[in-house]
GROMACS .gro file of C-alpha atoms in nm:
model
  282
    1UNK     CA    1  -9.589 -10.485  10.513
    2UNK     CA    2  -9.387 -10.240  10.284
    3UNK     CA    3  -9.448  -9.972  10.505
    4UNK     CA    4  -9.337 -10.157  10.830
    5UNK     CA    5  -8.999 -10.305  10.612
    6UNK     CA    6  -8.919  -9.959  10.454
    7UNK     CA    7  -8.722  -9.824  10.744
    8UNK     CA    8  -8.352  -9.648  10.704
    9UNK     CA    9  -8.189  -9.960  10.810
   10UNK     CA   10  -8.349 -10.154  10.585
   11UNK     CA   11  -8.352  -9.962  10.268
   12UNK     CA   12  -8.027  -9.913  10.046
   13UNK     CA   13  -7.868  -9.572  10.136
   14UNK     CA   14  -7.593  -9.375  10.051
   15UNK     CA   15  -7.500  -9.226  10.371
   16UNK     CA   16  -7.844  -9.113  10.536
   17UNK     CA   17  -8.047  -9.081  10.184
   18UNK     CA   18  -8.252  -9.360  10.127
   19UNK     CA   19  -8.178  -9.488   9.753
   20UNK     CA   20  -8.464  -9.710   9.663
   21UNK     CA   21  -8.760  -9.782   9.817
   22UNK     CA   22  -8.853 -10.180   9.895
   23UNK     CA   23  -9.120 -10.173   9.665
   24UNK     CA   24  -8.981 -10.089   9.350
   25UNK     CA   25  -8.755 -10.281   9.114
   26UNK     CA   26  -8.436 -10.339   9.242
   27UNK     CA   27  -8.231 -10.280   9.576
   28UNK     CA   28  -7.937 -10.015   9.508
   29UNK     CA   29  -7.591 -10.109   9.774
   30UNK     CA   30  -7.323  -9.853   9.824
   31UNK     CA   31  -7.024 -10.002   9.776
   32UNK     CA   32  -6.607  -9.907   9.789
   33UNK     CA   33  -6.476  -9.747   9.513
   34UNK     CA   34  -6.778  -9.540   9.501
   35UNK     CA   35  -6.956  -9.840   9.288
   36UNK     CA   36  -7.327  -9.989   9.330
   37UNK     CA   37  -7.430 -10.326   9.364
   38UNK     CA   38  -7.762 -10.326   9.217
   39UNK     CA   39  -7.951 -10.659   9.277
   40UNK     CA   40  -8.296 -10.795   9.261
   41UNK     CA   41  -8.516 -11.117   9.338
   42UNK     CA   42  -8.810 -11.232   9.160
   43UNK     CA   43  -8.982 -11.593   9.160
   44UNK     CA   44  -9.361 -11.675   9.073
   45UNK     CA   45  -9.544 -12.025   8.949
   46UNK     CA   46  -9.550 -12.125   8.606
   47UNK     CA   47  -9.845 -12.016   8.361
   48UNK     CA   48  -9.761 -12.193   8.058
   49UNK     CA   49  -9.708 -12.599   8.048
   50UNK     CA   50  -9.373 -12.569   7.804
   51UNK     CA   51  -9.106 -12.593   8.001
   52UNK     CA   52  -8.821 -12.468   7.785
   53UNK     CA   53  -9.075 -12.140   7.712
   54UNK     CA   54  -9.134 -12.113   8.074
   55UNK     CA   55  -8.759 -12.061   8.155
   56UNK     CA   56  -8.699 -11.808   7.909
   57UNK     CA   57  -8.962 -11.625   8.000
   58UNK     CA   58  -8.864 -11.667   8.387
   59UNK     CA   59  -8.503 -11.534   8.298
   60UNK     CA   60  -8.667 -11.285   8.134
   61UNK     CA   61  -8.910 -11.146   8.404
   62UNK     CA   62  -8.640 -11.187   8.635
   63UNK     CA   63  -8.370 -10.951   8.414
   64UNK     CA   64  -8.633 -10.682   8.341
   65UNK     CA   65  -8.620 -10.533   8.705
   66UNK     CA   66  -8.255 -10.482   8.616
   67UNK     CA   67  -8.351 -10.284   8.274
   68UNK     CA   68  -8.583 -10.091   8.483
   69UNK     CA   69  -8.304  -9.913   8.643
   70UNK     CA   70  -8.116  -9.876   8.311
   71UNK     CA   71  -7.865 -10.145   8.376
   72UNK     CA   72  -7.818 -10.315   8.008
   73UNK     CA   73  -7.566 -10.558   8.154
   74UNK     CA   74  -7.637 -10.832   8.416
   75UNK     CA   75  -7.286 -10.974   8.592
   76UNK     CA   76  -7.454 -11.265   8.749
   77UNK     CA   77  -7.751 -11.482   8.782
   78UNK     CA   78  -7.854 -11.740   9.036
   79UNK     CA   79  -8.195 -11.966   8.926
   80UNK     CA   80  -8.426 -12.032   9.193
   81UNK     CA   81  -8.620 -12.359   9.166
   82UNK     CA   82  -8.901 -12.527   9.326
   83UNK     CA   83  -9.015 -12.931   9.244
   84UNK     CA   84  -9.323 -13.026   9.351
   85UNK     CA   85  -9.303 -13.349   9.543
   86UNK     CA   86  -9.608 -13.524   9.330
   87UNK     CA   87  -9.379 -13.532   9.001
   88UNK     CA   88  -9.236 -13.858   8.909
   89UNK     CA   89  -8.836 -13.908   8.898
   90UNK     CA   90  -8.877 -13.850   8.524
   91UNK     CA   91  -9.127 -13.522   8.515
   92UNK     CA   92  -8.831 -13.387   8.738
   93UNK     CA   93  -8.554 -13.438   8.521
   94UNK     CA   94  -8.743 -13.382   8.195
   95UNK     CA   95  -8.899 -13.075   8.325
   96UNK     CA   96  -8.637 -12.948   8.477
   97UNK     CA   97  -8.361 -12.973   8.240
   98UNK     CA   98  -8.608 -12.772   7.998
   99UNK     CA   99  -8.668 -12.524   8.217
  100UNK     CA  100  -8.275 -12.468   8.291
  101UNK     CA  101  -8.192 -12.482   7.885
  102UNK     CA  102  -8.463 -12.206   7.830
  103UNK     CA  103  -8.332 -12.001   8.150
  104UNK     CA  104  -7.991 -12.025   8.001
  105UNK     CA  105  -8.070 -11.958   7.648
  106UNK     CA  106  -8.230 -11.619   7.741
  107UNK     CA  107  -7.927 -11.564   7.979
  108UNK     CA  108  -7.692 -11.593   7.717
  109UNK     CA  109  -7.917 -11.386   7.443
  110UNK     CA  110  -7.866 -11.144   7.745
  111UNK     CA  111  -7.496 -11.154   7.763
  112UNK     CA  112  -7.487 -11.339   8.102
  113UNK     CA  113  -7.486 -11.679   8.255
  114UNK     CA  114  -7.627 -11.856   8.560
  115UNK     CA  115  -7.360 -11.909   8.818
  116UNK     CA  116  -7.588 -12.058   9.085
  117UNK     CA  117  -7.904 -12.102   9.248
  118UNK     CA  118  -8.085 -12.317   9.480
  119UNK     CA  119  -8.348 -12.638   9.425
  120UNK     CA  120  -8.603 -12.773   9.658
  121UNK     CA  121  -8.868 -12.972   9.672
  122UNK     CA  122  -9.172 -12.793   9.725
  123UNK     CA  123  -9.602 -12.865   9.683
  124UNK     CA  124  -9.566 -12.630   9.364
  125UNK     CA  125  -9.377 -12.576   9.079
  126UNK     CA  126  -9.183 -12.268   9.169
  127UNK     CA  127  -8.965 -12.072   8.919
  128UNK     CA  128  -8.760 -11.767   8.979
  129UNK     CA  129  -8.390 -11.589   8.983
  130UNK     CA  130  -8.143 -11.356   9.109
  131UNK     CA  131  -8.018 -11.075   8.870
  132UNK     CA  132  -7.703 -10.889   9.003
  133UNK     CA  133  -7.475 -10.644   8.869
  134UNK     CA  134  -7.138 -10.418   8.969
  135UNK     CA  135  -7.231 -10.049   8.816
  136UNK     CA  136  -7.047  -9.690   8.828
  137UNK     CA  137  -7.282  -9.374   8.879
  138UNK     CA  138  -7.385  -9.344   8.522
  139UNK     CA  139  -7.452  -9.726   8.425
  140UNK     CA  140  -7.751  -9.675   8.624
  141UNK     CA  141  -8.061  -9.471   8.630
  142UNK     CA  142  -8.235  -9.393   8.943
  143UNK     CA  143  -8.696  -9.397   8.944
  144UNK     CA  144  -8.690  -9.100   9.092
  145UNK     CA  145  -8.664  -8.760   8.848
  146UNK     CA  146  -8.966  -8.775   8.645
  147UNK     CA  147  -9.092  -8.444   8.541
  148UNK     CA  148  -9.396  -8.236   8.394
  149UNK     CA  149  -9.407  -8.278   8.075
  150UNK     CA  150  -9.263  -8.620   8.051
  151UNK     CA  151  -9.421  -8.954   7.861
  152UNK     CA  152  -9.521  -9.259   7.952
  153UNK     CA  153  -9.370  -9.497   7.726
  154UNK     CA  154  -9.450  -9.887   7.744
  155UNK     CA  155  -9.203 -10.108   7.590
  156UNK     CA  156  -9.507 -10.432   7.566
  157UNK     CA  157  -9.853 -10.452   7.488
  158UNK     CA  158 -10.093 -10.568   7.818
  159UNK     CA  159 -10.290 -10.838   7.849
  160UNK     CA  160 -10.063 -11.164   7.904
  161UNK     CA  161 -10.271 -11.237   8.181
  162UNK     CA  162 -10.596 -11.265   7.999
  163UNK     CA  163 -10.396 -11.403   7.679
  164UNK     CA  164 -10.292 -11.679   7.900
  165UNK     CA  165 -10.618 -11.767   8.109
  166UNK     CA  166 -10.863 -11.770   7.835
  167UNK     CA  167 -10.577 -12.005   7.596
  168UNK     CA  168 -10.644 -12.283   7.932
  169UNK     CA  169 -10.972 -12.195   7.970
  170UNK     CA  170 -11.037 -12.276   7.559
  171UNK     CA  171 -10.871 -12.630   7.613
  172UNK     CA  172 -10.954 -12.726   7.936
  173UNK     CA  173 -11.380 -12.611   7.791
  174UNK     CA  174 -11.448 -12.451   8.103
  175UNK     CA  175 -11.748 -12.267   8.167
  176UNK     CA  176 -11.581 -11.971   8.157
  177UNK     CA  177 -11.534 -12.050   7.782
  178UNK     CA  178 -11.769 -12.212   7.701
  179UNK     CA  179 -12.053 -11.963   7.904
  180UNK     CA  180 -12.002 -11.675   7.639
  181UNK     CA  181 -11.697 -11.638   7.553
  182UNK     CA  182 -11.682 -11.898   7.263
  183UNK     CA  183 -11.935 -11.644   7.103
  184UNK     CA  184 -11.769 -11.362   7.070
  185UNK     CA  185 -11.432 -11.476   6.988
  186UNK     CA  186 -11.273 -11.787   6.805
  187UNK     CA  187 -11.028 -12.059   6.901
  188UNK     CA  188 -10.825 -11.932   6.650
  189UNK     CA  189 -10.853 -11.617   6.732
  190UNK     CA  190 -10.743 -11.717   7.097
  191UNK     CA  191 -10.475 -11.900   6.998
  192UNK     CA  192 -10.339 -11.595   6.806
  193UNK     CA  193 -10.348 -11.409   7.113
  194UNK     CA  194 -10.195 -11.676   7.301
  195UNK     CA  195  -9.906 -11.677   7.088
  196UNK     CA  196  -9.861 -11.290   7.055
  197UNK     CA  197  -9.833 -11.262   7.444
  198UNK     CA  198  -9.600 -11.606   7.476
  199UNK     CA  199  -9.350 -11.436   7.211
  200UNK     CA  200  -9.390 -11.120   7.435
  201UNK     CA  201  -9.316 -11.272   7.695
  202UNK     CA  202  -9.023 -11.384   7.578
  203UNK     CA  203  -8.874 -11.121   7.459
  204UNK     CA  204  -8.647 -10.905   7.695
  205UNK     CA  205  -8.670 -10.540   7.766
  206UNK     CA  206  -8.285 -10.497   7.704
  207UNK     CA  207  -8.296 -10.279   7.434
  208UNK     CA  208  -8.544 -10.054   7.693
  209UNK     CA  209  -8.254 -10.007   7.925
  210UNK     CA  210  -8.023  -9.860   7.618
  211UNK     CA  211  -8.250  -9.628   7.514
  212UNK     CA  212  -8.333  -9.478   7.856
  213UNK     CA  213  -7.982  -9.334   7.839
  214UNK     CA  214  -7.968  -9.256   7.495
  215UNK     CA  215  -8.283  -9.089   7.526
  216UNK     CA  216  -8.235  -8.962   7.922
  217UNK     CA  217  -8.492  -9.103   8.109
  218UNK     CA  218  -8.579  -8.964   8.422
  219UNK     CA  219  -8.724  -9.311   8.594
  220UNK     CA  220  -8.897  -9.659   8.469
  221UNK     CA  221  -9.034  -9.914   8.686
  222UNK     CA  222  -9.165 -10.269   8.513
  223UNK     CA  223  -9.507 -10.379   8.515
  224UNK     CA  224  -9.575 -10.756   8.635
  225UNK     CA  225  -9.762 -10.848   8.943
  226UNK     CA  226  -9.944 -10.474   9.058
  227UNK     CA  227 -10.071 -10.458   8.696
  228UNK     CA  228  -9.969 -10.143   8.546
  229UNK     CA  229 -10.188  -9.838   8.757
  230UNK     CA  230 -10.009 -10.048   9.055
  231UNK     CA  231  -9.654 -10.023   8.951
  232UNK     CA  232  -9.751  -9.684   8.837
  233UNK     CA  233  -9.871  -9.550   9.172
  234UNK     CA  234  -9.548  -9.697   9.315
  235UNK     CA  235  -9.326  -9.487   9.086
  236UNK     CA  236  -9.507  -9.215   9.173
  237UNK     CA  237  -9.435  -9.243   9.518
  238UNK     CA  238  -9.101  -9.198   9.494
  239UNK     CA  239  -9.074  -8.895   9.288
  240UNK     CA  240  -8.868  -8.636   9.418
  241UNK     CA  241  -9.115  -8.401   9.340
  242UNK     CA  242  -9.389  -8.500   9.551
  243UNK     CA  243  -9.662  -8.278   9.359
  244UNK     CA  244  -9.625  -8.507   9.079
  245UNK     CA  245  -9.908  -8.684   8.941
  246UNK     CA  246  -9.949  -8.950   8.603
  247UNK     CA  247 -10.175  -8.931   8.335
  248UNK     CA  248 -10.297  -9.284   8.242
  249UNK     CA  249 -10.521  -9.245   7.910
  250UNK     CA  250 -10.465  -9.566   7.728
  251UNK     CA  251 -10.459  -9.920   7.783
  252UNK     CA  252 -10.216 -10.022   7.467
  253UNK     CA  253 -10.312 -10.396   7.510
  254UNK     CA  254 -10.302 -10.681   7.304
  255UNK     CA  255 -10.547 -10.790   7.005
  256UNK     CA  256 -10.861 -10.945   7.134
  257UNK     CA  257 -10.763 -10.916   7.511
  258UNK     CA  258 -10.999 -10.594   7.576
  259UNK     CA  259 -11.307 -10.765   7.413
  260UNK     CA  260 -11.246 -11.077   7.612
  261UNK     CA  261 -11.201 -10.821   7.936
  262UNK     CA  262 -11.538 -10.653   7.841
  263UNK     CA  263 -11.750 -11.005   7.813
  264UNK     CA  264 -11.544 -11.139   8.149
  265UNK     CA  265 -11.679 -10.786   8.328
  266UNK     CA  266 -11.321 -10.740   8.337
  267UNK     CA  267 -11.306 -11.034   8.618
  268UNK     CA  268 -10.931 -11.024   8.518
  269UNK     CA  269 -10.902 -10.617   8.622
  270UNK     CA  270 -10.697 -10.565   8.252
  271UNK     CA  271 -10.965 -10.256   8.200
  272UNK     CA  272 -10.861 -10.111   8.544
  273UNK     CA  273 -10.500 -10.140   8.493
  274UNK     CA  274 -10.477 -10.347   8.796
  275UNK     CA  275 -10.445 -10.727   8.578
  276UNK     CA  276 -10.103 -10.868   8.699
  277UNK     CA  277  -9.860 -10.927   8.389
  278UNK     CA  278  -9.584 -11.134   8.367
  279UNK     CA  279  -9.215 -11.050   8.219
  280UNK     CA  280  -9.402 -10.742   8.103
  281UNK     CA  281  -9.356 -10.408   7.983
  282UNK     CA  282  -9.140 -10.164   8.166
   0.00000   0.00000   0.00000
């Protein structure tokens, strides 16, 4: 689908070179005064069942495609919201005037505010957003000038994924829990986890976008849905130099997810790099 989308008059370009390919972060406009509009869309279903939580950490997902590029500051944000149709006149309103307060609150922790959006009623609960923001040439930092020699640096720990399946599994006593993994790690010891990875998830990757230009970064992509060796392979791709390869060596994931991974048979793919993450490291 990429492939068949990613055509020159579809991609942002400054006059015939393409500036960002579809499947990365953000899309990068040309506009006058010889200023970018750099803007991205991002909406997924809720994995927690705390509203407030869950909008914070859906601002946050949403702003870290932004930090990606090395924008720190977002002009505007729209919030994308789906209802389900099955929720009562009150779960509606109660749910989703949480939701907006914890969308907000991270907004504002991020120096921006919500100045729109859209709400529908949908089968599923749908949660998402619309970053945008007005940059010069060097508010921005394009994917595409890594270089031998360079690091790999993640800003989060990996594993919300499992942190958050095996935290439902534990309450809802599923087999899967119950089956093995109850042996080999406790409640407790869950919960921890669960916790760790809900704080990480809230947490935004801001301060990542400074330090790219303090530290001149040559490219950054986040990690959510591919899993990291996905998003990886995508930045990659769009290297200028196209002899460039990555070194993945370690897995810097969270306490107690790789030992659950290794007892699942790594069902969840967090041992192959390919276990989807959400508002995760860039």
């Amino acid at each position: 689908m990429l492939e068949a989308l990613n055509q020159p008059h579809s991609c942002s370009v400054l006059g015939n070179k393409p500036l960002l390919a579809l499947e990365l972060d953000c899309c990068v406009i040309p506009l006058r005064n010889n200023l970018k509009l750099i803007q991205t869309t991002d909406f997924f279903y809720p994995l927690i069942d705390d509203p407030y939580t869950m909008g914070r950490i859906t601002c946050c997902n949403v702003l870290s495609d932004l930090y990606a590029m090395g924008v720190v500051d977002c002009d505007n944000l729209l919030l994308l919201l789906g209802i389900p149709r099955e929720m009562t006149q009150d779960e509606r309103e109660i749910s989703t005037r949480l939701l907006i307060e914890g969308f907000k609150d991270c907004a504002l922790e991020a120096g921006t505010y919500i100045r729109g959006g859209q709400t529908v009623l949908s089968p599923w609960l749908m949660v998402g957003g619309v970053a945008t923001s007005v940059c010069n040439d060097l508010e921005y930092i394009m994917p595409d000038q890594a270089a031998v020699g360079d690091v790999l640096v993640l800003t989060k720990p990996l594993g919300t994924q499992v942190a958050v399946s095996v935290y439902y599994w534990m309450l809802e006593e599923s087999p899967s829990w119950s089956g093995n993994l109850c042996n080999v790690i406790t409640s407790d010891e869950v919960k921890s986890l669960f916790h760790t990875a809900t704080l990480s998830m809230t947490h935004l990757n801001r301060p990542a976008a400074r330090l790219m230009h303090k530290h001149h970064a040559h490219g950054c992509t986040d990690v959510t849905g591919f899993g990291l060796l996905g998003h990886a392979n995508n930045l990659v791709q769009v290297q200028a130099n196209n002899h460039l390869a990555f070194s993945i060596h370690t897995l810097p994931c969270f306490e107690g997810s790789s030992l659950i991974s290794k007892t699942l048979n790594d069902r969840l793919k967090l041992l192959q790099g390919l276990s989807p993450e959400t508002s995760g490291t860039v």
